[in-house]
PDB file of C-alpha atoms in Angstrom:
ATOM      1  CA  UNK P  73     -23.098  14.036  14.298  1.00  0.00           C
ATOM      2  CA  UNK P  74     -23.694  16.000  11.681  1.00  0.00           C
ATOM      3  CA  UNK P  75     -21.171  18.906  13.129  1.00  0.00           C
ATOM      4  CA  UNK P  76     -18.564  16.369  13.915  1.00  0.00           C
ATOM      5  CA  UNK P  77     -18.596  15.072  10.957  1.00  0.00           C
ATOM      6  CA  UNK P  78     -18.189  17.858   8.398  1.00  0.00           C
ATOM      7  CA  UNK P  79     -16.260  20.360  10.659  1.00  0.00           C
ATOM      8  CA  UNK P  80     -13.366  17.199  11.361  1.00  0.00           C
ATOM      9  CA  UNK P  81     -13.270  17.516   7.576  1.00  0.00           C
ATOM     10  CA  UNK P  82     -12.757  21.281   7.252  1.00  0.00           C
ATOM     11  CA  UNK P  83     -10.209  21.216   9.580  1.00  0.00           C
ATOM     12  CA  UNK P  84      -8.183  18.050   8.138  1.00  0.00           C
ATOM     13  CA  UNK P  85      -6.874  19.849   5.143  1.00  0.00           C
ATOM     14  CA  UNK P  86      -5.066  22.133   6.945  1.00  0.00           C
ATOM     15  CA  UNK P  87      -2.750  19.259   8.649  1.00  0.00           C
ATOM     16  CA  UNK P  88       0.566  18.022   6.880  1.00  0.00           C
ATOM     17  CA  UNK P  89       0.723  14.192   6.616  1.00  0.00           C
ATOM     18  CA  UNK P  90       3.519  12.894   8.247  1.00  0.00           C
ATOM     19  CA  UNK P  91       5.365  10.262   6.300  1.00  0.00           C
ATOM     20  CA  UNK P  92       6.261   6.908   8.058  1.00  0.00           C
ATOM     21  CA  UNK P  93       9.556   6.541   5.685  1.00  0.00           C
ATOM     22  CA  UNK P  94       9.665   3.385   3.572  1.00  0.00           C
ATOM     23  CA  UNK P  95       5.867   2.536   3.390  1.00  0.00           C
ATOM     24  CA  UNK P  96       5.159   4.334   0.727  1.00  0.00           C
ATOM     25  CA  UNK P  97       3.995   1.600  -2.035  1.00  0.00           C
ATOM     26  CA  UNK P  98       0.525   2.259  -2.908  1.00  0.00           C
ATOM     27  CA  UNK P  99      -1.563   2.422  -6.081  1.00  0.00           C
ATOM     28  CA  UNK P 100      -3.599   4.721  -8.347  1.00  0.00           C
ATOM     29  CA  UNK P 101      -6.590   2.495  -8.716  1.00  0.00           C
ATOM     30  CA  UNK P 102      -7.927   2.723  -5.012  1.00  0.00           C
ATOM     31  CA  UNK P 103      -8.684   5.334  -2.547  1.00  0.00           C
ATOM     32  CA  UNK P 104      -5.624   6.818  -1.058  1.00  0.00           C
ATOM     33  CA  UNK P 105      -6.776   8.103   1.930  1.00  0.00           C
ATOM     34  CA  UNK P 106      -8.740   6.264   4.903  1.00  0.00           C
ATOM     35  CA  UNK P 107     -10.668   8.763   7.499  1.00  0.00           C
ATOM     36  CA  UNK P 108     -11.512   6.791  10.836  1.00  0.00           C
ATOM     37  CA  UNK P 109     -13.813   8.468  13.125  1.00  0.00           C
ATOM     38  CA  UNK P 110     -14.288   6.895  16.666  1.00  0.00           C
ATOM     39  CA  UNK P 111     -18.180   7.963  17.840  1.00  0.00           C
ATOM     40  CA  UNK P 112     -19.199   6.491  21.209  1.00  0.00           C
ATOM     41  CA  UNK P 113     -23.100   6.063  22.044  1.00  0.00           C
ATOM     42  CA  UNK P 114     -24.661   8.552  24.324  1.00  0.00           C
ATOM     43  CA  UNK P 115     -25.335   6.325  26.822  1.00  0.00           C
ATOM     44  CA  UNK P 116     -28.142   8.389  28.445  1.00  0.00           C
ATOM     45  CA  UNK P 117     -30.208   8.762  25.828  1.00  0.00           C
ATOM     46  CA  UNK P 118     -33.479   7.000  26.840  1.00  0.00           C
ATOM     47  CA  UNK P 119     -34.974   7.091  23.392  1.00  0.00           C
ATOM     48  CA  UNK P 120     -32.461   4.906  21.990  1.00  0.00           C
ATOM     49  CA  UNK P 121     -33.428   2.475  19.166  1.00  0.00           C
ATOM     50  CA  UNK P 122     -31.271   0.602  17.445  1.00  0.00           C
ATOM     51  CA  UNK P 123     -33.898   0.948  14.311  1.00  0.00           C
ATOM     52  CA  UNK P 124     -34.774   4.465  14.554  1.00  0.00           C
ATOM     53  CA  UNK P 125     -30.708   5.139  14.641  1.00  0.00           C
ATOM     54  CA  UNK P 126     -30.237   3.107  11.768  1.00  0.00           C
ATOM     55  CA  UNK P 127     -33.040   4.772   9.498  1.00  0.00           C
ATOM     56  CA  UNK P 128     -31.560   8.145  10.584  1.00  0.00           C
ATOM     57  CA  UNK P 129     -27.892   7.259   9.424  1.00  0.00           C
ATOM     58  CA  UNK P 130     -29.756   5.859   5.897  1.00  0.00           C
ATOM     59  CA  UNK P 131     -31.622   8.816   5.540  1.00  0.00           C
ATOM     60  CA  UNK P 132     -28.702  11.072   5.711  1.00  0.00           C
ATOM     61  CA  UNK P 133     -26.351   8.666   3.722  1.00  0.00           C
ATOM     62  CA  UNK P 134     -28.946   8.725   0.786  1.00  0.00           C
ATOM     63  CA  UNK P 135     -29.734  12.290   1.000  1.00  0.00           C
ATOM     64  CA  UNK P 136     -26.214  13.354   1.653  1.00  0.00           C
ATOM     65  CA  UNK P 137     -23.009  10.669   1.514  1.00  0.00           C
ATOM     66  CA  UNK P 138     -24.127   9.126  -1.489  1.00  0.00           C
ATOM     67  CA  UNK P 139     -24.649  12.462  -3.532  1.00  0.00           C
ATOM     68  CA  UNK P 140     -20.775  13.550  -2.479  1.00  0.00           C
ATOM     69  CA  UNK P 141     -18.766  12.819  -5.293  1.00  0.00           C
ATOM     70  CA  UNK P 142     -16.057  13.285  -3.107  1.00  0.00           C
ATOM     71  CA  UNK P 143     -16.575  10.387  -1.097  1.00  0.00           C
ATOM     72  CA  UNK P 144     -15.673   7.146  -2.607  1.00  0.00           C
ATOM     73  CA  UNK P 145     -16.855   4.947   0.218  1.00  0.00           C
ATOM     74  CA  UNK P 146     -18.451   5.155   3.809  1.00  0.00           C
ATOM     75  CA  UNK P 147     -19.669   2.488   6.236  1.00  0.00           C
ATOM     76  CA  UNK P 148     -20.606   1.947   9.854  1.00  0.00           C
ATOM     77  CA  UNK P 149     -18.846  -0.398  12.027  1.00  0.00           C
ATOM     78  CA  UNK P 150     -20.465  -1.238  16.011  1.00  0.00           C
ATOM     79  CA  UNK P 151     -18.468  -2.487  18.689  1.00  0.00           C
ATOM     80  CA  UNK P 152     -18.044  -6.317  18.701  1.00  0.00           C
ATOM     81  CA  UNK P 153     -15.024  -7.459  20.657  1.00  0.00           C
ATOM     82  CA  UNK P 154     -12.993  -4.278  21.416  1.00  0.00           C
ATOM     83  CA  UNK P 155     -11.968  -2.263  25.070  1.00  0.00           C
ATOM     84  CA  UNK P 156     -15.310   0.002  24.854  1.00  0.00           C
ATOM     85  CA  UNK P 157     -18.614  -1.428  23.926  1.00  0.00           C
ATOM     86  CA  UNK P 158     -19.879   2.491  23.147  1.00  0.00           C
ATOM     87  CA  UNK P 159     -17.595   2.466  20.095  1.00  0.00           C
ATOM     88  CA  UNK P 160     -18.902   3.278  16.393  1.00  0.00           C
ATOM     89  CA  UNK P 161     -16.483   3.361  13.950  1.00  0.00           C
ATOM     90  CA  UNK P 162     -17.538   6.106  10.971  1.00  0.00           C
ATOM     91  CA  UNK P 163     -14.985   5.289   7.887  1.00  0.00           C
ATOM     92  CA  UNK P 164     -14.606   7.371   4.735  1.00  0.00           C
ATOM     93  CA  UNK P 165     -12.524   6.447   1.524  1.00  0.00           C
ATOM     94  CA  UNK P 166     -10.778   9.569  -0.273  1.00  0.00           C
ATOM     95  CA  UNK P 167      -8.716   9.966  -3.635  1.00  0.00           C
ATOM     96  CA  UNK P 168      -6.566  12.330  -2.492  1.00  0.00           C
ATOM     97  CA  UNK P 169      -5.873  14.481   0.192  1.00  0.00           C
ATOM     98  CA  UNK P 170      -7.989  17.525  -0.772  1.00  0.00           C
ATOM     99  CA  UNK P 171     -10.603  15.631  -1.680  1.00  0.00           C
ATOM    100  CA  UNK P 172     -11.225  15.026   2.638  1.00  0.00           C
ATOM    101  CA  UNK P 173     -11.944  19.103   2.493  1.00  0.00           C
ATOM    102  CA  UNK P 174     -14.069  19.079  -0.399  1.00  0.00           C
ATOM    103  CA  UNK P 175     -16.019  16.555   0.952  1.00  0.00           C
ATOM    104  CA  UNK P 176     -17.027  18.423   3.989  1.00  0.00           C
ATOM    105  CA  UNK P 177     -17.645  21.886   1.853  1.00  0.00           C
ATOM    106  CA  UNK P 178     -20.011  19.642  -0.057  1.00  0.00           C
ATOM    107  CA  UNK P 179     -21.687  17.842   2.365  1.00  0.00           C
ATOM    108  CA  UNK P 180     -22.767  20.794   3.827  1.00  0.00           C
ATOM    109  CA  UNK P 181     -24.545  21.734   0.502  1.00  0.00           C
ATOM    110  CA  UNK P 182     -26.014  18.629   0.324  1.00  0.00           C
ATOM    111  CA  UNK P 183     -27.730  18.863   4.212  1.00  0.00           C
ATOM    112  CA  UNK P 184     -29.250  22.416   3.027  1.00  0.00           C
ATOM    113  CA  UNK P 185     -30.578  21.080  -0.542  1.00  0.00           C
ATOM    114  CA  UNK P 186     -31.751  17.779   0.900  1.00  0.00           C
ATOM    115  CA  UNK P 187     -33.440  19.961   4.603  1.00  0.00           C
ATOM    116  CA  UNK P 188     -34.052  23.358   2.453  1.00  0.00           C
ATOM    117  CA  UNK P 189     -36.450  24.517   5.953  1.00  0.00           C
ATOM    118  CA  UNK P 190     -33.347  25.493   7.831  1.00  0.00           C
ATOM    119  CA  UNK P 191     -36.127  24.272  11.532  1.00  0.00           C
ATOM    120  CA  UNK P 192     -36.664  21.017   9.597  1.00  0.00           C
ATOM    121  CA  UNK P 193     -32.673  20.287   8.818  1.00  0.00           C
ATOM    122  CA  UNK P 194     -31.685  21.309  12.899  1.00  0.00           C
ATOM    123  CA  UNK P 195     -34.729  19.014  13.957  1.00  0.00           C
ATOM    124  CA  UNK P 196     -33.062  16.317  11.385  1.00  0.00           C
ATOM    125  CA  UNK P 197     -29.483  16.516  12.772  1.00  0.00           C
ATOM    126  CA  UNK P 198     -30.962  17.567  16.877  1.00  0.00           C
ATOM    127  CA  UNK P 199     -32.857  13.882  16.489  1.00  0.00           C
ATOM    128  CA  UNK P 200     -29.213  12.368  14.905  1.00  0.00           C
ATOM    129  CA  UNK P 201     -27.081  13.532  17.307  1.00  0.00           C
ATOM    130  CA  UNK P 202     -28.605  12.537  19.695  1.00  0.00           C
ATOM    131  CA  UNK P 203     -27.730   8.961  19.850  1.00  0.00           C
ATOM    132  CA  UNK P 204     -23.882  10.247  20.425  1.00  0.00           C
ATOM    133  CA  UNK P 205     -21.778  11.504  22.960  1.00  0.00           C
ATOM    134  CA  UNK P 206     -20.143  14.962  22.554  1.00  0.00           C
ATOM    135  CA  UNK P 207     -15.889  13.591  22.646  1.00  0.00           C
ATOM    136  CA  UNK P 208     -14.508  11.202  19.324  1.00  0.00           C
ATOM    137  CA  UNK P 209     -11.190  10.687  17.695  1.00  0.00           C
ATOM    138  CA  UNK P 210      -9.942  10.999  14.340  1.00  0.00           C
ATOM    139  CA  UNK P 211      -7.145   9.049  12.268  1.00  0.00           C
ATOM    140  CA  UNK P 212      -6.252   9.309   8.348  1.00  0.00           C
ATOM    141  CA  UNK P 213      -4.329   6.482   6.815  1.00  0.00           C
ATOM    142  CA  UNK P 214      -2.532   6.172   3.842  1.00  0.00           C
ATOM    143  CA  UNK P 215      -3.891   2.881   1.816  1.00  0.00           C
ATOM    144  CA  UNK P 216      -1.099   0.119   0.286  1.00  0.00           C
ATOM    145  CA  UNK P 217      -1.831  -2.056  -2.436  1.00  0.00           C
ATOM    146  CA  UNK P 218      -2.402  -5.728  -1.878  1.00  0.00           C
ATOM    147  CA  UNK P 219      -5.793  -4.937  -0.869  1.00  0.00           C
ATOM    148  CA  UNK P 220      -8.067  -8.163  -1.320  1.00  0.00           C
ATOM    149  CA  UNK P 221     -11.179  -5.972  -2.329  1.00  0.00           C
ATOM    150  CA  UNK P 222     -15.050  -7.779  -1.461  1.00  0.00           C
ATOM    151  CA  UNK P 223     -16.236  -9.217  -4.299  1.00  0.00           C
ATOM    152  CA  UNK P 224     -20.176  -7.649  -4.380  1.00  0.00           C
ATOM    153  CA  UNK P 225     -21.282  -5.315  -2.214  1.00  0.00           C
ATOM    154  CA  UNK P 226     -22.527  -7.061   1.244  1.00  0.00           C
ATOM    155  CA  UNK P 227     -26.351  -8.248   1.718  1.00  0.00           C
ATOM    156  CA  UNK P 228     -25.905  -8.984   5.221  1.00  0.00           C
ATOM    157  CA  UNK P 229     -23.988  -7.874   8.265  1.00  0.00           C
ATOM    158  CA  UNK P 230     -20.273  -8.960   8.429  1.00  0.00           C
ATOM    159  CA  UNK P 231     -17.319  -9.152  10.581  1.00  0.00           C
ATOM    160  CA  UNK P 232     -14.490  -6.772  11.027  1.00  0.00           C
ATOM    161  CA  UNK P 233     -11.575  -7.783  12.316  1.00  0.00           C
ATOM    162  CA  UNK P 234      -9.121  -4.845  12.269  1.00  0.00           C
ATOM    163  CA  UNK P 235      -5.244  -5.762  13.723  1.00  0.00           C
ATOM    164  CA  UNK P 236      -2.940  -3.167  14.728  1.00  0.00           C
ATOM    165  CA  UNK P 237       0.865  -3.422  15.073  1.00  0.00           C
ATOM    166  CA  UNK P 238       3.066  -0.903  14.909  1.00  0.00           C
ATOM    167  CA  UNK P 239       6.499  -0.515  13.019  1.00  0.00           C
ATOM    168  CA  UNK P 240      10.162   0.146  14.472  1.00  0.00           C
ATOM    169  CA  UNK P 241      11.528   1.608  11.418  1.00  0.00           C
ATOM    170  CA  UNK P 242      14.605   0.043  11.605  1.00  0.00           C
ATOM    171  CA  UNK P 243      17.868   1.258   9.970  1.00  0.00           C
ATOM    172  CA  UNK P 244      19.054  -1.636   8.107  1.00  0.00           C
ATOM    173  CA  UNK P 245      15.454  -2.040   6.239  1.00  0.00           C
ATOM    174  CA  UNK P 246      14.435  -0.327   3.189  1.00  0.00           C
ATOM    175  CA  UNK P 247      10.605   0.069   1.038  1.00  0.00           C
ATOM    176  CA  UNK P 248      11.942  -2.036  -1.587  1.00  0.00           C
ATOM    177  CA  UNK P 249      12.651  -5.348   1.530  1.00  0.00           C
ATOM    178  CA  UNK P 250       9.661  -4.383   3.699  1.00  0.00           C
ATOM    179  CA  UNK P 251       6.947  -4.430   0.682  1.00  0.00           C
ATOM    180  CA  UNK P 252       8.373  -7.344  -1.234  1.00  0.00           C
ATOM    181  CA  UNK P 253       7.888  -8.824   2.051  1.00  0.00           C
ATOM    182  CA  UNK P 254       4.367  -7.948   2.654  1.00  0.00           C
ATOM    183  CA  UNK P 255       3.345  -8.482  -0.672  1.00  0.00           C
ATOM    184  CA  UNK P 256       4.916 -12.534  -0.440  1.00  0.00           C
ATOM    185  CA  UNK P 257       2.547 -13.278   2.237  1.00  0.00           C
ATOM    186  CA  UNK P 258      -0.529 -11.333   1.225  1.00  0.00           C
ATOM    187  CA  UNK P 259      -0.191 -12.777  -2.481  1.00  0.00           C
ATOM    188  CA  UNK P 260       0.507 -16.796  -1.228  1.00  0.00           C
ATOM    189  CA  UNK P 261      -1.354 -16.189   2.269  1.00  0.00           C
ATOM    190  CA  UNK P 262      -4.424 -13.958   2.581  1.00  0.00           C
ATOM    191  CA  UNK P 263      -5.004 -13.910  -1.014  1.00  0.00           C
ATOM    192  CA  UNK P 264      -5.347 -17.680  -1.078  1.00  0.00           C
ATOM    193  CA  UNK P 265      -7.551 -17.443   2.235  1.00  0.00           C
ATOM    194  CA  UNK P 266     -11.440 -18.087   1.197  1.00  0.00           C
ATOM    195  CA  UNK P 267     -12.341 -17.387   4.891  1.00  0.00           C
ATOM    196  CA  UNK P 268     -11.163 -13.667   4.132  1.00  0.00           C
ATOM    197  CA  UNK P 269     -13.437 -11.993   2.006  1.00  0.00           C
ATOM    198  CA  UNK P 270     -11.587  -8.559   2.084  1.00  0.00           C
ATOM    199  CA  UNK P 271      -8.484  -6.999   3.141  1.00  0.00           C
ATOM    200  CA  UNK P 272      -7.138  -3.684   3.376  1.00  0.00           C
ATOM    201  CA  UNK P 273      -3.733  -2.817   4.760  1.00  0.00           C
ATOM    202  CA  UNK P 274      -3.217   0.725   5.675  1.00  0.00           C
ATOM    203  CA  UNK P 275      -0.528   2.948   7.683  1.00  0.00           C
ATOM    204  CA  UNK P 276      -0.217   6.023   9.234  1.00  0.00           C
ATOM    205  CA  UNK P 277      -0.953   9.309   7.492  1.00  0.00           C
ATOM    206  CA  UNK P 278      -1.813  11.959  10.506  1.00  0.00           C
ATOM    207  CA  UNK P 279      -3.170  11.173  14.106  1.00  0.00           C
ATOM    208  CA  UNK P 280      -2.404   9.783  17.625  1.00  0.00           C
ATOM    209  CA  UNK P 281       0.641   7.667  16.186  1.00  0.00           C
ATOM    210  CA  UNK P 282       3.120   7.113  13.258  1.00  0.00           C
ATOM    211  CA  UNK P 283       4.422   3.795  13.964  1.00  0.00           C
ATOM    212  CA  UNK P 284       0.358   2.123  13.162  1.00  0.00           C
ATOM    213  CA  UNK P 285       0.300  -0.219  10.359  1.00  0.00           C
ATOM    214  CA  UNK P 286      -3.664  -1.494  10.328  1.00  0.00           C
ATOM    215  CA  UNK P 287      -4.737  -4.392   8.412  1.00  0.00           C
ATOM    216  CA  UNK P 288      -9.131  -4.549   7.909  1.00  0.00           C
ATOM    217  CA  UNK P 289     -10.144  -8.379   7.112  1.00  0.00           C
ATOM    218  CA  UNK P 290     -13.705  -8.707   6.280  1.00  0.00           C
ATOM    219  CA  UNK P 291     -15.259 -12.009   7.028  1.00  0.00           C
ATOM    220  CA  UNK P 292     -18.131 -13.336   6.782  1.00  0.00           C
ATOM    221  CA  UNK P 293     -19.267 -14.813  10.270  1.00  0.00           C
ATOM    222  CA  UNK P 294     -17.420 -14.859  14.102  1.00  0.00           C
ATOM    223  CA  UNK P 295     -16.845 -18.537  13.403  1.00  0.00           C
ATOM    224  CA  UNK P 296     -14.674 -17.966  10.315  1.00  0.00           C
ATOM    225  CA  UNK P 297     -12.300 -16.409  12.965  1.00  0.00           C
ATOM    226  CA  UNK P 298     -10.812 -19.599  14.057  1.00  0.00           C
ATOM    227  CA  UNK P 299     -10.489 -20.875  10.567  1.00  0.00           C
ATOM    228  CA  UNK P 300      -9.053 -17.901   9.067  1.00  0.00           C
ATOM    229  CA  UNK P 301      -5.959 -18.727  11.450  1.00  0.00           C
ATOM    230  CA  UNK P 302      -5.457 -21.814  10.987  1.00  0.00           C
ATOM    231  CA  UNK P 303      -5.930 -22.018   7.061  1.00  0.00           C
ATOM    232  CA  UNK P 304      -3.136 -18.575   7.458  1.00  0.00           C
ATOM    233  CA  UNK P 305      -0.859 -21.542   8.845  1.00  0.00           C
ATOM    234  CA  UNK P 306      -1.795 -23.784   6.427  1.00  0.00           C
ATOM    235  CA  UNK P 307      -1.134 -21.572   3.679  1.00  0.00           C
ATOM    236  CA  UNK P 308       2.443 -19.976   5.156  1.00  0.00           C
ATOM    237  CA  UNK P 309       3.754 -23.508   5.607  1.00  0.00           C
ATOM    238  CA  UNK P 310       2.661 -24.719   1.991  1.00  0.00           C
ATOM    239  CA  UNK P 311       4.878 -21.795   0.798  1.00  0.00           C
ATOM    240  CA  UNK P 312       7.647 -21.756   3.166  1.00  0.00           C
ATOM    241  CA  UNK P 313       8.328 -25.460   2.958  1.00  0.00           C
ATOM    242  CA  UNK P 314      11.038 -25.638   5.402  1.00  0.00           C
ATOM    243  CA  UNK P 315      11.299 -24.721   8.951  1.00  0.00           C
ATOM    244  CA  UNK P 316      14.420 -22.759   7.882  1.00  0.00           C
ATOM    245  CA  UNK P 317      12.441 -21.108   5.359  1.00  0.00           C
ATOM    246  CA  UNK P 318       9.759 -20.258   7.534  1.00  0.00           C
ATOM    247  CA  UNK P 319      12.231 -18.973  10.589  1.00  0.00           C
ATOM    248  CA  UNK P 320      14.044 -16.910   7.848  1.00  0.00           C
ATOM    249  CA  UNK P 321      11.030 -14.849   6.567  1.00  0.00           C
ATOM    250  CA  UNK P 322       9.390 -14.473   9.851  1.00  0.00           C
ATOM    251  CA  UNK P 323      13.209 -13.026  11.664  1.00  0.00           C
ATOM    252  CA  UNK P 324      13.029 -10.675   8.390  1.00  0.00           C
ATOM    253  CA  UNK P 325       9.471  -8.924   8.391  1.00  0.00           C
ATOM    254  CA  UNK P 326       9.698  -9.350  12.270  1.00  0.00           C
ATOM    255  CA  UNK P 327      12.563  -7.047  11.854  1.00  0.00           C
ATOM    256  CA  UNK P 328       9.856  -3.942  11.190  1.00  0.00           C
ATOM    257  CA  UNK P 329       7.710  -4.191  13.735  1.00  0.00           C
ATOM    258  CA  UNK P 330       7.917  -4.175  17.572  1.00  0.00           C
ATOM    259  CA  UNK P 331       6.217  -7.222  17.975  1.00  0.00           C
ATOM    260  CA  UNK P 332       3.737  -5.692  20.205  1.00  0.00           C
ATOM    261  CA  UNK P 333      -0.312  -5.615  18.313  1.00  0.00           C
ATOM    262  CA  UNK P 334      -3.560  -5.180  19.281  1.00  0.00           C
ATOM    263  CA  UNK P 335      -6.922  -7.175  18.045  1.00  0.00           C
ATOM    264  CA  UNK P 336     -10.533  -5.499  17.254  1.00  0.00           C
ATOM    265  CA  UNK P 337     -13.932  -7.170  16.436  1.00  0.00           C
ATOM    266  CA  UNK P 338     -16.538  -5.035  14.990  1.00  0.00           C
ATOM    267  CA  UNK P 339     -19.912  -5.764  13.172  1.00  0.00           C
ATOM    268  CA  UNK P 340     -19.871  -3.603   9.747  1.00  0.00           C
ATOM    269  CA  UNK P 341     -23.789  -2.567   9.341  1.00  0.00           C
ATOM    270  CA  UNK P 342     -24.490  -3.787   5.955  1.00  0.00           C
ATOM    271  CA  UNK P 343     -27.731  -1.582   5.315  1.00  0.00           C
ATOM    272  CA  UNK P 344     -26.150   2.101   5.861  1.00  0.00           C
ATOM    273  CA  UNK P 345     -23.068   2.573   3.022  1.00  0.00           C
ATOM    274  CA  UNK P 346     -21.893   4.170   0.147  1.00  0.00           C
TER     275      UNK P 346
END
C-alpha cells in the first residue's frame, strides 16, 4: 500500500495533463487537482479485519498523511453499490500539479521519521499491505468551481454517490455556454438541495479517458438517495417555469455530453481522513 501509494506519486509528475478544451473554469480557493486511486481487497487474506485494517490506515494517516503539508485532503471510500465489491477508493486533494510529486518525496520522509527501525517500518507496511491485492488504477482530475463544500468535518460514515458522464466536445459550444450552464443548475438546483451535503464536480486531467466529467455528492444516508432526485426535480421545475423553458436548457447542456453515464455508491469511512 504503502509502495503503491508513494511510487504512483513519483511517477505522476512526469505526465503532461491533457486538456479537455473548454472546461477550464476553476478557482484559486480549492484544491486543483483530485488523485483517485482504485485498491481492490486481497481477497485471500484470511486475517482480514475490518477493525485491524481500519486502525492500520489511522495509524499511518496520523503518522504520515496528516504531517504532509502537501496534501490538502485524503479519505477512504468502500464499495457500496458499484460493478466490484473489492473496490477501495484512496482520494487525495492537491494545489497544484507539483505538489502530487512533493507529496510522495515527503511521505516517504515521514514513514522513516514516524518507523525510524527500518524491520519495524517493513513489518508496519508488510501487515498494511496485506489487506490489498497487487493491480489498481489511477486518475487525476482537474476540480471546477461550484463545489458545494460539507459544512463540518463528518462524525459518522456517509454516502458517496459519484456520477460519471462523459462530454462530446462539440463544435458549436464554447467555456463561456457550457459553464454558465453548469453553474445555472448547480447555483438554483444542487445548491438549494438540503439532501446534498457536498458536491464536487471534476473533469479529466490525465488517465484512462478525456471525455469524464465526475460529479461527488455527499449525503448523508442511502435513503436520502430517492429524495435527492426528486427534490433535483422539484427544484429544476421551480426555476425553469415552463415546459419550453425546461426543454430549452436541457437540448442546450445535453448538447455536451453523449448522453451515456454511469452511477457509483460508496461508503466514505468517516474515522480515517485528513
Amino acid at each position: 500500500m504503502k509502495t503503491t501509494k508513494n511510487l504512483m506519486m513519483l511517477l505522476l509528475s512526469f505526465v503532461m495533463i491533457s486538456s479537455t478544451g473548454f472546461v477550464t473554469d476553476t478557482v484559486q480557493d480549492q484544491p486543483q487537482y483530485v488523485v483517485v486511486t482504485t485498491m481492490h481487497w486481497n481477497m485471500d487474506y484470511e486475517n482480514f479485519d475490518m477493525d485491524t485494517w481500519k486502525a492500520i490506515e489511522k495509524e499511518y494517516m496520523d503518522k504520515v498523511t496528516k504531517k504532509n503539508n502537501h496534501i490538502v485532503s485524503a479519505r477512504y471510500y468502500l464499495h457500496q453499490f458499484t460493478a466490484d465489491n473489492t473496490e477501495i477508493l484512496y482520494v487525495r486533494t492537491f494545489n497544484s500539479w507539483e505538489d502530487i510529486d512533493k507529496a510522495g518525496k515527503k511521505s516517504v520522509e515521514l514513514a522513516k521519521a514516524a518507523w525510524p527501525d527500518e524491520s519495524a517500518r517493513n513489518a508496519f507496511f508488510d501487515k498494511q499491505n496485506a489487506y490489498y491485492a497487487n493491480e489498481h488504477s489511477d486518475e487525476i482530475y482537474a476540480t471546477l468551481n461550484g463545489a458545494k463544500v460539507l459544512a463540518a468535518a463528518p462524525t459518522k460514515d456517509m454516502l458517496l454517490y459519484v456520477r460519471k458522464s462523459y462530454f462530446t466536445f462539440p463544435k458549436d459550444g464554447s467555456e463561456e455556454e457550457f459553464n454558465k450552464l453548469r453553474l445555472e443548475y448547480t447555483n438554483n438546483v444542487i445548491n438549494k438541495n438540503p439532501f446534498i451535503k457536498g458536491y464536487y464536480p471534476n473533469y479529466h486531467a490525465w488517465g484512462a479517458s478525456k471525455t469524464e466529467f465526475v460529479e461527488a455528492f455527499i449525503l448523508e444516508k442511502m435513503d436520502d438517495i430517492d429524495d435527492m432526485f426528486e427534490q433535483n426535480d422539484k427544484l429544476f421545475k421551480a426555476h425553469w417555469k415552463t415546459e419550453e423553458n425546461q426543454k430549452d436548457f436541457n437540448k442546450k447542456i445535453g448538447n455536451y455530453f453523449t448522453g451515456i453515464h454511469g452511477d457509483y455508491l460508496y461508503s466514505m469511512i468517516h474515522g480515517i481522513s485528513e
